[in-house]
XYZ file of C-alpha atoms in Angstrom:
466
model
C -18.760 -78.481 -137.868
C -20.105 -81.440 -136.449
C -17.734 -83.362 -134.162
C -18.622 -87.208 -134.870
C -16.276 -89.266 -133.223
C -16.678 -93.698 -134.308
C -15.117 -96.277 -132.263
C -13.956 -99.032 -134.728
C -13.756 -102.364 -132.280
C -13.441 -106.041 -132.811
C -15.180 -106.850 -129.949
C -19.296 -105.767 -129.215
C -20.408 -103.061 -127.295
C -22.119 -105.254 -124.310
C -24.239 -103.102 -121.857
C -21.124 -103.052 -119.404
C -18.850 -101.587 -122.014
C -21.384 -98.701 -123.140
C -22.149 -97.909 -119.446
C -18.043 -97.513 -118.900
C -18.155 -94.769 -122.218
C -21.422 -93.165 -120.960
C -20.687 -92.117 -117.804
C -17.184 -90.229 -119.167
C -19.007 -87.059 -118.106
C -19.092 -87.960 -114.524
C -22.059 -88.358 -112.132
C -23.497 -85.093 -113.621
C -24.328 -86.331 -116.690
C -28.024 -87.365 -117.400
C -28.537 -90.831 -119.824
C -31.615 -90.825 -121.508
C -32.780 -93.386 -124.150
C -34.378 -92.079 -127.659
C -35.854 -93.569 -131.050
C -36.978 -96.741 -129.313
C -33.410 -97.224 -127.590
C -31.346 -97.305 -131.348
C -30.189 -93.542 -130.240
C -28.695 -93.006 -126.395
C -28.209 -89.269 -125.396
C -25.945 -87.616 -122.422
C -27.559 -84.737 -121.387
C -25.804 -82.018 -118.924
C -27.210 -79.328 -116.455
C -30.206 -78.513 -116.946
C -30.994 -81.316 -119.543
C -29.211 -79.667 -122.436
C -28.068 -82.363 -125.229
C -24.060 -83.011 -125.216
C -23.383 -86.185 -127.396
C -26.351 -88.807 -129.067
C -24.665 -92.366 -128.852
C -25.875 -94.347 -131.761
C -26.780 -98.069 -131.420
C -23.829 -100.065 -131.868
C -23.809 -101.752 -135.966
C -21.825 -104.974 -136.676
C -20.393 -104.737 -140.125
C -19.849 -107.845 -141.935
C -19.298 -106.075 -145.263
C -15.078 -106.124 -146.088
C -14.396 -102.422 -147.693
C -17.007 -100.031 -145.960
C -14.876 -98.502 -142.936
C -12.029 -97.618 -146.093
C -15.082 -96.109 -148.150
C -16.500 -93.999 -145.714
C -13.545 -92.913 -143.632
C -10.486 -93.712 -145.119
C -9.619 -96.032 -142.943
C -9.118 -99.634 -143.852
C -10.196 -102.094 -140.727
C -10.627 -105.970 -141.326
C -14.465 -107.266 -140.712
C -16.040 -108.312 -138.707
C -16.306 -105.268 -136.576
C -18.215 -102.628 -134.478
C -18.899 -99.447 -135.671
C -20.143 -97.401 -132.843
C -21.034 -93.835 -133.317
C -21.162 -90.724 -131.374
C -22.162 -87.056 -132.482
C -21.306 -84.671 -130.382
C -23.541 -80.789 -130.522
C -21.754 -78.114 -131.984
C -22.634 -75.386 -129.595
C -20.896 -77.210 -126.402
C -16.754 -77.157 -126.519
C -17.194 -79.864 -123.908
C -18.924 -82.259 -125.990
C -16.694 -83.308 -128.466
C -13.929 -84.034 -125.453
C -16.938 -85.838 -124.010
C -17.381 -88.180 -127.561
C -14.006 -88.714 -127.877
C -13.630 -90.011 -124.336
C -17.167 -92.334 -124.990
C -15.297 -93.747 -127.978
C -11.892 -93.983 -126.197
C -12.992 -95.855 -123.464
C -14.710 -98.807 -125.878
C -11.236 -98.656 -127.536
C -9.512 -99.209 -124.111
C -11.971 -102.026 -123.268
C -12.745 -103.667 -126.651
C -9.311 -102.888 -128.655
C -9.718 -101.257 -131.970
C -9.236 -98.216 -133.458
C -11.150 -94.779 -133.178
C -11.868 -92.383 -136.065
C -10.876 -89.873 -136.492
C -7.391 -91.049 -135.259
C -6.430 -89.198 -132.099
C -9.931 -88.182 -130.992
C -10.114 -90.989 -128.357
C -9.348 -90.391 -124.623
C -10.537 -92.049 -121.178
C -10.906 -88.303 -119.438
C -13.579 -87.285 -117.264
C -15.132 -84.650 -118.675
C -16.151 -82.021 -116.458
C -19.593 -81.199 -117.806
C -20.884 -79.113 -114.550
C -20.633 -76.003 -115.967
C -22.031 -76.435 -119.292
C -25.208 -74.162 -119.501
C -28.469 -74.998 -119.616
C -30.457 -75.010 -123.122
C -33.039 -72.324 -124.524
C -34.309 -75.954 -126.151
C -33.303 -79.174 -126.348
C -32.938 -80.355 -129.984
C -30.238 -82.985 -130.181
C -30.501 -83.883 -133.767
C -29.517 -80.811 -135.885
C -27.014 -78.027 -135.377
C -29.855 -74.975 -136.288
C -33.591 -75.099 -136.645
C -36.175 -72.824 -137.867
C -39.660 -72.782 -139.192
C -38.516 -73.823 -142.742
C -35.160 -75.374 -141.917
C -32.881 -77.792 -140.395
C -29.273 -77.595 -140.684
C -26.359 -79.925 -139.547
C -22.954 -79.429 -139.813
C -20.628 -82.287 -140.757
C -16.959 -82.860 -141.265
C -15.771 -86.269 -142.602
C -14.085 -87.627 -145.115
C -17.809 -88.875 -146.749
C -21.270 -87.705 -145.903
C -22.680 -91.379 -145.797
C -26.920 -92.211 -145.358
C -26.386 -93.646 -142.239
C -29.094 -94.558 -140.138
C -29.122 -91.470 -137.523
C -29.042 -89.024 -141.145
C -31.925 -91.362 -142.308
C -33.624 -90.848 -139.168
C -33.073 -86.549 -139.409
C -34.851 -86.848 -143.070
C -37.764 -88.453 -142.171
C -38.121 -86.185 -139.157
C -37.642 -82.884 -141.426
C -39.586 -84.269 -144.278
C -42.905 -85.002 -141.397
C -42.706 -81.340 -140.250
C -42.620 -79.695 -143.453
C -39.201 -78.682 -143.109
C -36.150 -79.150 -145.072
C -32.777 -80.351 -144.503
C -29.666 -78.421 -145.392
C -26.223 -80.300 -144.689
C -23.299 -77.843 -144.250
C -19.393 -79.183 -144.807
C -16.238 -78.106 -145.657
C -15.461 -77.853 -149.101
C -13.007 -81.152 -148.748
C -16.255 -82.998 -148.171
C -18.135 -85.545 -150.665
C -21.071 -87.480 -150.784
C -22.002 -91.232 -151.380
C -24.731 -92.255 -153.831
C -27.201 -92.827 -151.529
C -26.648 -89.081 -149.489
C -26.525 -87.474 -152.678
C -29.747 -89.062 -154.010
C -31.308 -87.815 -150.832
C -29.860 -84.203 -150.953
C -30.921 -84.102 -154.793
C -34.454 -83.681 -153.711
C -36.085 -80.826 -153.347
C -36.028 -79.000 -150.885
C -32.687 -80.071 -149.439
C -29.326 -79.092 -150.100
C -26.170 -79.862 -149.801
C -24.060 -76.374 -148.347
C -20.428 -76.408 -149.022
C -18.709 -73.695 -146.841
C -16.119 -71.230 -149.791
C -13.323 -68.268 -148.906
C -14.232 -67.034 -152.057
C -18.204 -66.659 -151.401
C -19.020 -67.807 -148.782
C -21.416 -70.322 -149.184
C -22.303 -72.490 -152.490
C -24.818 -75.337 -153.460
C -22.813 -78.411 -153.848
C -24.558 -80.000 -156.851
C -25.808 -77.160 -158.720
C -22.549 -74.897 -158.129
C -25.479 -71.815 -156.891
C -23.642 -69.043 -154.675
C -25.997 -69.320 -151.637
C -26.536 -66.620 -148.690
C -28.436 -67.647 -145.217
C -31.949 -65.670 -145.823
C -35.284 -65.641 -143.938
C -33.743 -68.765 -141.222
C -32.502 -70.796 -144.777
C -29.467 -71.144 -147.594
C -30.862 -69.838 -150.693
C -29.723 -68.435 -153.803
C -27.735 -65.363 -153.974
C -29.829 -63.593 -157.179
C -28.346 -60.778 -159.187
C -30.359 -57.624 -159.956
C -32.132 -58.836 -162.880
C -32.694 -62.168 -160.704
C -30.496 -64.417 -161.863
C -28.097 -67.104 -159.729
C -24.389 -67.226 -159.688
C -22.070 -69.759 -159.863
C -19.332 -69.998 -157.718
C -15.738 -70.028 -159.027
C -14.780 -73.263 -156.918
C -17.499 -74.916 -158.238
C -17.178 -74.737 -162.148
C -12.869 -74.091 -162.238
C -11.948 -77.804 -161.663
C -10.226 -80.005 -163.987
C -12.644 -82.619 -166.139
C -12.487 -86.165 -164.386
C -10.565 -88.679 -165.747
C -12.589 -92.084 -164.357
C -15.908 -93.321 -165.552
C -18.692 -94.436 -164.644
C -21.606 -96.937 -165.588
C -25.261 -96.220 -164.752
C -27.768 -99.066 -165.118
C -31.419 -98.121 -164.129
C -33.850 -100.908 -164.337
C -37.459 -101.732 -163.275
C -38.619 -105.083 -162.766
C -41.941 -106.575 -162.395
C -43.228 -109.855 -160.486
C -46.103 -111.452 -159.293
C -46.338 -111.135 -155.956
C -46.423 -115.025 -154.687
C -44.789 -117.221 -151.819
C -41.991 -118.176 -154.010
C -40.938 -114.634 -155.436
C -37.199 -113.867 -154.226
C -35.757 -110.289 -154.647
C -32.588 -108.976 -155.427
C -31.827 -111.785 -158.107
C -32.327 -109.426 -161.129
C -29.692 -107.213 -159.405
C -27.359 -110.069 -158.856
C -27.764 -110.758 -162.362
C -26.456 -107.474 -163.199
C -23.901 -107.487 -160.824
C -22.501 -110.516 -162.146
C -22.781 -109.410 -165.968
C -20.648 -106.564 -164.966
C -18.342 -107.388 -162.515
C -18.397 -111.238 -162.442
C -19.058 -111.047 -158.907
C -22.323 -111.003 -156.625
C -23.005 -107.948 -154.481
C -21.037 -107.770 -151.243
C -23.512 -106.467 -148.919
C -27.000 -104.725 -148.394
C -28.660 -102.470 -145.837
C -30.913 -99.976 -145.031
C -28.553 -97.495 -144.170
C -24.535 -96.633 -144.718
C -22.294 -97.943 -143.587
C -23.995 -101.386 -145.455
C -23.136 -104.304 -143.100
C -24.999 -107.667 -143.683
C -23.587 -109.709 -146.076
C -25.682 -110.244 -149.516
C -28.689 -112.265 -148.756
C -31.539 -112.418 -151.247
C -33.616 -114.371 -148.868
C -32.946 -111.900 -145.673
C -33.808 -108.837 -148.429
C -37.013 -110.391 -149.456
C -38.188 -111.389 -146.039
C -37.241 -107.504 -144.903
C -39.587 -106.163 -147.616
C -42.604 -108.772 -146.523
C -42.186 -107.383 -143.287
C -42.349 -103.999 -144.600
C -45.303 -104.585 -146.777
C -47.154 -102.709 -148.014
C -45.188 -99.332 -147.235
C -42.230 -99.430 -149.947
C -38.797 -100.342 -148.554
C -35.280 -98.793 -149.930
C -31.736 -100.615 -149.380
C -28.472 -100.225 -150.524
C -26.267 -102.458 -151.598
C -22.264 -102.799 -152.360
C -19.539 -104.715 -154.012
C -16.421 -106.105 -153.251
C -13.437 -103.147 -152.042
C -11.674 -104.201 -155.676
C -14.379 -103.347 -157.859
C -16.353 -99.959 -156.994
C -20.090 -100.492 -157.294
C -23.038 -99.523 -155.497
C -26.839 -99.863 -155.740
C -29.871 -98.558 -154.207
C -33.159 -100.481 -154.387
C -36.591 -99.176 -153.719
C -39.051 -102.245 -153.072
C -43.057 -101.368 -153.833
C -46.095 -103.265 -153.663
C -48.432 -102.272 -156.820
C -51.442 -104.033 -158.089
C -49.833 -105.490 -161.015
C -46.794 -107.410 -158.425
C -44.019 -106.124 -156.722
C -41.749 -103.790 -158.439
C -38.340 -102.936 -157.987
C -36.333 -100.213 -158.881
C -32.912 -100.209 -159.157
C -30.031 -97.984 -159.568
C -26.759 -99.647 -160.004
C -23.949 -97.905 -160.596
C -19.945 -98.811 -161.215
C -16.413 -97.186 -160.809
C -13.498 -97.495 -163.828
C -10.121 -95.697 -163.607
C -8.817 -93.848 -166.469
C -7.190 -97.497 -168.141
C -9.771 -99.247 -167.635
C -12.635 -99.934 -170.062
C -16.439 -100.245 -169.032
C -17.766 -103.367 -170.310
C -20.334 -101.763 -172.040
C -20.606 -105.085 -174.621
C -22.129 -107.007 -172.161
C -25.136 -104.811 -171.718
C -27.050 -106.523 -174.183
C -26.766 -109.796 -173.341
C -27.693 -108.356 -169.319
C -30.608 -107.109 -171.052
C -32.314 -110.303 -172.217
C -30.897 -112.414 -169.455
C -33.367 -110.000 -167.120
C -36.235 -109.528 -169.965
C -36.261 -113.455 -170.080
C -36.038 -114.085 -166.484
C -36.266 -111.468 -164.402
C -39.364 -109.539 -165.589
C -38.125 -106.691 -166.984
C -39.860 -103.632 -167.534
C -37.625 -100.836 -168.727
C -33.716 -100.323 -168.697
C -31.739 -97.037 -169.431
C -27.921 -97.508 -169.371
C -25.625 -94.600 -169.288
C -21.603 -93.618 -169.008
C -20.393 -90.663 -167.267
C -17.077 -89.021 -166.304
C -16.463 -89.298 -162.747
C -14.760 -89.896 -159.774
C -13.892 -94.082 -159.489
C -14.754 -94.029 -155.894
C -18.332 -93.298 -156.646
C -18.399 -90.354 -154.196
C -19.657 -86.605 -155.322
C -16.883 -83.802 -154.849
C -18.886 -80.683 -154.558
C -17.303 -79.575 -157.667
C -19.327 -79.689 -161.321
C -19.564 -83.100 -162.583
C -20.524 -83.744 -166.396
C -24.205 -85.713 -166.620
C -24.713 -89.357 -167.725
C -24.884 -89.759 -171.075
C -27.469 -92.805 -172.507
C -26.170 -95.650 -173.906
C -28.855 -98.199 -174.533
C -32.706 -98.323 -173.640
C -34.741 -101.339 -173.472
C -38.187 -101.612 -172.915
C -39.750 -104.613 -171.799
C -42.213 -106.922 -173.521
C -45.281 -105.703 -171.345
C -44.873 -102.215 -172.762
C -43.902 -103.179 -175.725
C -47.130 -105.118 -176.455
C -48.826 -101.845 -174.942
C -47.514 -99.537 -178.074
C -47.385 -102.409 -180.313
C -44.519 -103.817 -181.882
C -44.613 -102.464 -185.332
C -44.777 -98.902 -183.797
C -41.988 -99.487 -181.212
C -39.826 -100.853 -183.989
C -39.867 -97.681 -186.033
C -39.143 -94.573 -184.281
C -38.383 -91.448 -186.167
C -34.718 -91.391 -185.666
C -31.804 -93.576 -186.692
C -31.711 -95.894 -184.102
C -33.182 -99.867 -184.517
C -33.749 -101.770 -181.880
C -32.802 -105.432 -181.463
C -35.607 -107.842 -180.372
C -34.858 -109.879 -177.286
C -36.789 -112.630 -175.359
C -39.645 -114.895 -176.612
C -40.378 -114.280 -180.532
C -43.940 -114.158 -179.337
C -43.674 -111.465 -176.889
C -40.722 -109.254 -177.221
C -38.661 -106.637 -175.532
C -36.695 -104.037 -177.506
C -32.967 -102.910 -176.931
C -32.471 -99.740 -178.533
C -28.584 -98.353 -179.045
C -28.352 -94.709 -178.438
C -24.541 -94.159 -178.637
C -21.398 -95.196 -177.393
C -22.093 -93.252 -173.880
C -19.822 -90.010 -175.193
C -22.315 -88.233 -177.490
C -24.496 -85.873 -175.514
C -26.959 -85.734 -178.267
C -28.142 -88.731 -177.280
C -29.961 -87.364 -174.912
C -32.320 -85.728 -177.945
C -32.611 -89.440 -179.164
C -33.440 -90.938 -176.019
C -36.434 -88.138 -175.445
C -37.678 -88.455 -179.534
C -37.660 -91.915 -179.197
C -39.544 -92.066 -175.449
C -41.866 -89.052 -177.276
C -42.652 -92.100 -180.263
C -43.092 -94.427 -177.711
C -45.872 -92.501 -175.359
C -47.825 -91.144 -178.547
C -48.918 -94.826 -179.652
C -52.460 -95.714 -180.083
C -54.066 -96.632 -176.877
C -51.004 -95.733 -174.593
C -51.850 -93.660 -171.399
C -50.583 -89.902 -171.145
């Protein structure tokens, strides 16, 4: 497994205190900069990759070090990683000692707890490399896999960095944890996608796909699917034999639409929703996990000019109280700028999803927002918001809306009257409507056959594209 090793420390890494953790492997250790300086790596004999330093992040966002590592630590602070290669024993003494050392200078706390030391390491006998390929623990023509052990596989900037490398060459990118492992929202929306995967390591199998439950074997220098004779997958037992969950959780998927002018401001329409929901703005945003500037329309908006026109995804996350989490994808099209957006929100067992106020969130961003479509949905699931590698029931819908633009599009006396027995409520201006349809209470999985009749009704109108 991957040994990652994160100083937690009040005070900021300066130059002097990263030069006192670098050189914890002595004078034989070789300091190279990477990714325009955001990634340091110590190198040993013969130039062979040890430990990749990450650029120091100052998280402003109260709840994120208790998210991702258990661990609760009062903000601000300075979250300093260091990954350490899996095929040197020395190196994770080596991180531990990097992190220790901004501990002893800068206070603070190290994670995971015991790991940090102010040794030298003695790194002279460490062998030299066939290759030198910091980033991932295995590579092959098809493949890269990493190993990682923590408490949440998170879509920090360094994993961010590894997809966009493996996705360039053609490659894909297989994570590999222990079976006490989960994901966050934004990892698992990254693993989802074809053709990554998410390996969870089993006594009973082996190896097993940690969203699809698939019993996996390493074949042709990849994890793929163990088939049967008559071709077939399995599924392993530690994967489907887990008790139901007993928390919920609310899925709100919207698409808005905006001219794109000098006054337009993003991440309102989410803060709308946020609000409706939790009665509470968003507590941070980011580009990567952990999230740590506080919530900033303005600084979002001037991020995705800068950006422009490539698209730009963030994340964003409430308050430690209330479990919520949202990822946005920003994109410049030639009818404004859109945004999508995927929020989605944590209940315990007694607690009850304020599914009443959807409605009411639904014209609020049809009237003001420009709103193009909105699918709400409940689920079982953890509270937390994280993704156990065990089987999960799927959302179920609760309420579509679709915005006033489309609506016009299909015409209103066809969107009105689908062939199943669900009417929708008109919201916004009587002269150009939206329509909120009710699909269910969010328990019924037939639903889902309503949602994809009605969506069926809605494409087949006179003059819509196919």
């Amino acid at each position: 497994m991957t040994k990652d090793v994160i100083a937690l420390t009040p005070g900021m890494p300066d130059v002097w205190a990263l030069l006192a953790g670098l050189y914890a492997g002595g004078p034989e250790v070789d300091i190279t900069a990477a990714a325009d300086g955001a990634v340091i790596q110590l190198r040993g004999p013969g130039g062979r990759p040890l430990v990749s330093v990450e650029a120091p992040v100052l998280v402003q966002v109260p709840g994120e070090a208790l998210r991702l590592l258990g661990s609760d630590v009062p903000v601000p602070f300075w979250w300093t990683e260091a990954r350490a290669s899996t095929a040197v024993p020395e190196a994770e003494r080596l991180a531990g000692s990097v992190c220790g050392r901004l501990n002893s200078l800068l206070g603070g706390t190290t994670w995971p707890p015991g790991a940090a030391t102010t040794e030298v390491v003695d790194i002279s006998t460490v062998p030299a490399p066939a290759d030198g390929q910091p980033a991932v623990d295995v590579l092959t023509d098809s493949t890269a896999v990493v190993l990682i052990d923590r408490p949440v596989v998170a879509l920090t900037s360094w994993l961010s960095a590894v997809l966009r490398t493996t996705s360039s060459s053609g490659r894909a990118l297989q994570i590999v944890t222990p079976p006490h492992v989960r994901l966050s929202l934004p990892a698992r929306t990254s693993l989802a996608q074809i053709p990554n995967r998410w390996v969870v390591q089993d006594p009973g199998c082996g190896y097993y796909d940690g969203l699809s439950g698939a019993v996996l074997r390493w074949q042709n220098g990849t994890f793929a699917p163990a088939l049967t004779k008559d071709g077939r997958p399995t599924v392993a037992e530690a994967f489907a034999d887990v008790p139901p969950s007993t928390g919920h959780q609310v899925v709100v998927a919207f698409r808005t639409v905006r001219p794109a002018d000098e006054h337009l401001v993003l991440g309102r329409a989410l803060e709308t929703a946020w609000k409706a929901l939790t009665g509470a703005s968003p507590a941070g945003w980011g580009t990567a996990e952990p999230v740590s500037l506080p919530w900033s329309p303005r600084q979002l908006t001037d991020l995705a000019r800068d950006r422009a026109p490539e698209p730009t995804h963030m994340v964003a996350v409430g308050h430690p109280e209330r479990p919520a989490i949202a990822t946005i994808r920003v994109t410049r099209t030639a009818t404004g700028v859109e945004e999508d957006i995927k929020l989605t929100l944590g209940y315990s067992t007694n607690e009850t999803p304020p599914l009443e106020a959807i409605e009411n969130l639904a014209e609020t961003l049809v009237t003001d927002h420009g709103l193009a479509t909105m699918l709400t949905s409940l689920r079982r699931g953890r509270h937390d918001l994280t993704t156990p590698p065990h089987l999960e029931e799927p959302p179920v819908p609760h309420t579509f809306t679709l915005g006033p633009d489309d609506v016009a599009a299909v015409g209103l006396t066809h969107a009105r009257r689908p062939p199943v027995g669900v009417r929708p409520t008109q919201l916004g201006p009587e002269a150009r409507p939206a329509l909120h349809y009710p699909l269910g209470d969010g328990t019924v999985p037939g639903a889902w056959t309503t949602l994809q009749r009605l969506t069926a009704h809605i494409g087949a109108a006179p003059g819509t594209a196919h």
